[in-house]
Short mmCIF file of C-alpha atoms in Angstrom, two decimals:
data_model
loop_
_atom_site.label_atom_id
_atom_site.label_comp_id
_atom_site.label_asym_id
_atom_site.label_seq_id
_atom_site.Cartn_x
_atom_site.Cartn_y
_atom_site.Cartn_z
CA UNK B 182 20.01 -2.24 -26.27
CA UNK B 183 18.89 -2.69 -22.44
CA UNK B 184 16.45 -5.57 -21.72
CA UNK B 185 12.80 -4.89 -20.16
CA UNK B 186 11.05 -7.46 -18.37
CA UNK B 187 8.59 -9.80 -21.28
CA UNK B 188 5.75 -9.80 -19.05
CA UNK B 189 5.09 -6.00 -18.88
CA UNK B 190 3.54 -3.95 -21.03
CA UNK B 191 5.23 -0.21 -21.30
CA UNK B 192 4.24 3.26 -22.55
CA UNK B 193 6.44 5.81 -24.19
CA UNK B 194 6.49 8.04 -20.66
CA UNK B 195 8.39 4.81 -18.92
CA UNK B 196 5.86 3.40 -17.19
CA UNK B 197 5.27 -0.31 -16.89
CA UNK B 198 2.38 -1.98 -16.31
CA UNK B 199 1.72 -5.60 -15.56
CA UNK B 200 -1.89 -7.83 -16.47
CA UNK B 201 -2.84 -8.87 -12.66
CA UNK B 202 -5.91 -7.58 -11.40
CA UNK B 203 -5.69 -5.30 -10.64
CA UNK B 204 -3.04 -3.81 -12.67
CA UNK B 205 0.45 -2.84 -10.94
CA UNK B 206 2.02 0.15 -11.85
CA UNK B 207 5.41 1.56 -11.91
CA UNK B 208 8.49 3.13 -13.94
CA UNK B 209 11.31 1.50 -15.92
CA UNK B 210 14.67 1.17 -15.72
CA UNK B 211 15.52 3.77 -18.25
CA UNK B 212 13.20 6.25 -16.49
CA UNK B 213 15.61 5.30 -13.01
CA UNK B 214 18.59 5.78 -15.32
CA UNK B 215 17.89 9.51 -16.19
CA UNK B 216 16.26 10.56 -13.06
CA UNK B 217 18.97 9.14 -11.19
CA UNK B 218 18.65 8.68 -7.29
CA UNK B 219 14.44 9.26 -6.73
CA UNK B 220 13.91 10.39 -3.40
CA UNK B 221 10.51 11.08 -2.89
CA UNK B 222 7.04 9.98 -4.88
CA UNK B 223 3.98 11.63 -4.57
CA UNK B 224 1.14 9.24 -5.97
CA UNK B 225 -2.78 9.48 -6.31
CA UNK B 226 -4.49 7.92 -3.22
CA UNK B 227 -6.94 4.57 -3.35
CA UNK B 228 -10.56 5.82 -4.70
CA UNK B 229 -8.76 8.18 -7.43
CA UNK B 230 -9.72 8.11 -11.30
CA UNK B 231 -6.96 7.67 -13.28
CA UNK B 232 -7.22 8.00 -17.09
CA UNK B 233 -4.94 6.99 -19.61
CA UNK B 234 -1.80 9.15 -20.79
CA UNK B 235 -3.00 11.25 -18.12
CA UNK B 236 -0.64 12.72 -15.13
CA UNK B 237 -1.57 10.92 -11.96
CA UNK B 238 1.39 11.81 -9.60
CA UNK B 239 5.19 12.43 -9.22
CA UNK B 240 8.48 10.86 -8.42
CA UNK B 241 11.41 13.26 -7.57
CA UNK B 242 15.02 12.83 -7.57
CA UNK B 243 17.72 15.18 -6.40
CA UNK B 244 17.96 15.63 -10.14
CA UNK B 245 14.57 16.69 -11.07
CA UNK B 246 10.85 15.84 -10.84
CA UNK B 247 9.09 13.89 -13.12
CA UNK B 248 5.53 13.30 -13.77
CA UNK B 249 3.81 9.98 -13.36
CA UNK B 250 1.45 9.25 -16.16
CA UNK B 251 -1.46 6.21 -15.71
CA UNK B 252 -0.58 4.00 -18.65
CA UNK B 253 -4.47 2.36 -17.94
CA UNK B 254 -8.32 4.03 -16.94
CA UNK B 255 -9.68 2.99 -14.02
CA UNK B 256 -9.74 3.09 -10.63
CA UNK B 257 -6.41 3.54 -7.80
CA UNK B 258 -6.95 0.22 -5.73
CA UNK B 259 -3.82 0.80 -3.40
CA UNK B 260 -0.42 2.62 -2.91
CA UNK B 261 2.81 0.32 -2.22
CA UNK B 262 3.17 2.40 1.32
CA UNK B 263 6.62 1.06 1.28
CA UNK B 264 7.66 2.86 -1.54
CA UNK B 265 6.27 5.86 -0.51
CA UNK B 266 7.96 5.83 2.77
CA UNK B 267 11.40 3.83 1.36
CA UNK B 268 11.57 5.98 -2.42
CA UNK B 269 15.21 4.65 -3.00
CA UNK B 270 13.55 1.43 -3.39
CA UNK B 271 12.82 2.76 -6.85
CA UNK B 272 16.26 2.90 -7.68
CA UNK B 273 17.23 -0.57 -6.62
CA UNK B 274 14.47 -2.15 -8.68
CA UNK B 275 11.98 -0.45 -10.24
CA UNK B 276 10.03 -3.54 -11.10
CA UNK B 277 9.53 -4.76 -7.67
CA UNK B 278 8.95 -1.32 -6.47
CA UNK B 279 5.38 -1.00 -8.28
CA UNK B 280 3.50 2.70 -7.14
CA UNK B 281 -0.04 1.52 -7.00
CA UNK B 282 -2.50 -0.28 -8.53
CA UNK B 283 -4.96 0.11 -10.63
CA UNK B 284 -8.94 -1.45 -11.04
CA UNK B 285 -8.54 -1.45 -14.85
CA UNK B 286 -11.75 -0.33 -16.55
CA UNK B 287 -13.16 -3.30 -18.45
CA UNK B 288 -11.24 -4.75 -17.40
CA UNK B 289 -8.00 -5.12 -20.22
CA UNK B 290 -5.07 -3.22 -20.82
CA UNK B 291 -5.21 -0.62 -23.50
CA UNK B 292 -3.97 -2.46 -27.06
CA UNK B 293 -1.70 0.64 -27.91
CA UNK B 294 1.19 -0.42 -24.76
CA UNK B 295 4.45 -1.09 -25.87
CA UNK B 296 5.89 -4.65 -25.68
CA UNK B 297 9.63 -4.83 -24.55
CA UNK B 298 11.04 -5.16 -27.69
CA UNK B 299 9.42 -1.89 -28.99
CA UNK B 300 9.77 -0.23 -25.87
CA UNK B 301 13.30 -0.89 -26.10
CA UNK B 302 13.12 0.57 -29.32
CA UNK B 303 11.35 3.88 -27.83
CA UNK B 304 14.53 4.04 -25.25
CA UNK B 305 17.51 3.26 -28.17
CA UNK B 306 15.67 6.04 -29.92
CA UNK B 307 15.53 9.03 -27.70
CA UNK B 308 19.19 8.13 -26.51
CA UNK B 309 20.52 8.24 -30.04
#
């Protein structure tokens, strides 16, 4: 069982969110693991809606592309420019390399993202 970071909060897709305001936003570790070496990220600009469990951009690897999905509604606040011009941060550490962030809309995350512990479970799952 791989470890995920206590103070995130996860969804099923692989992304991570943290509780700062506003929100950060990136993918997991597992979600590195399968893609493999990302090399380019195509995310939704400051200004854009984002809604919950909804696609909001891309990351692609020379593997495959894979959709970003907004684990929170609200409001894009800002892109981390660096990993949109350095992608292969990603793959070092996807939990320093947060996308964008995100004015969350009143303001709390969504009470149905995963903990670590279950989303570790979500991970053990679909790998068994």
């Amino acid at each position: 069982m791989s470890t995920y970071p206590e103070n995130l909060r996860y969804t099923a897709e692989h992304e991570w969110v943290d509780d700062a305001s506003p929100a950060r936003i990136g993918i997991t570790q597992a979600a590195v693991d399968e893609l493999k070496d990302i090399v380019f990220v195509d995310l939704p600009q400051p200004g854009t809606a984002v809604t919950a469990g909804q696609a909001c951009g891309e990351v692609e690897s020379v593997k495959s592309v894979a959709e970003i999905f907004s684990p929170v509604t609200g409001t894009v606040a800002e892109v981390n420019e660096e990993v949109v011009d350095s992608p292969e941060l990603i793959n070092e550490d996807p939990y320093a390399a947060w996308l964008f962030t995100v004015e969350v809309e009143g303001g709390a995350l969504p009470g149905d993202l995963l903990d670590a512990s279950a989303y570790a479970e979500v991970v053990d799952a679909s790998l068994a």
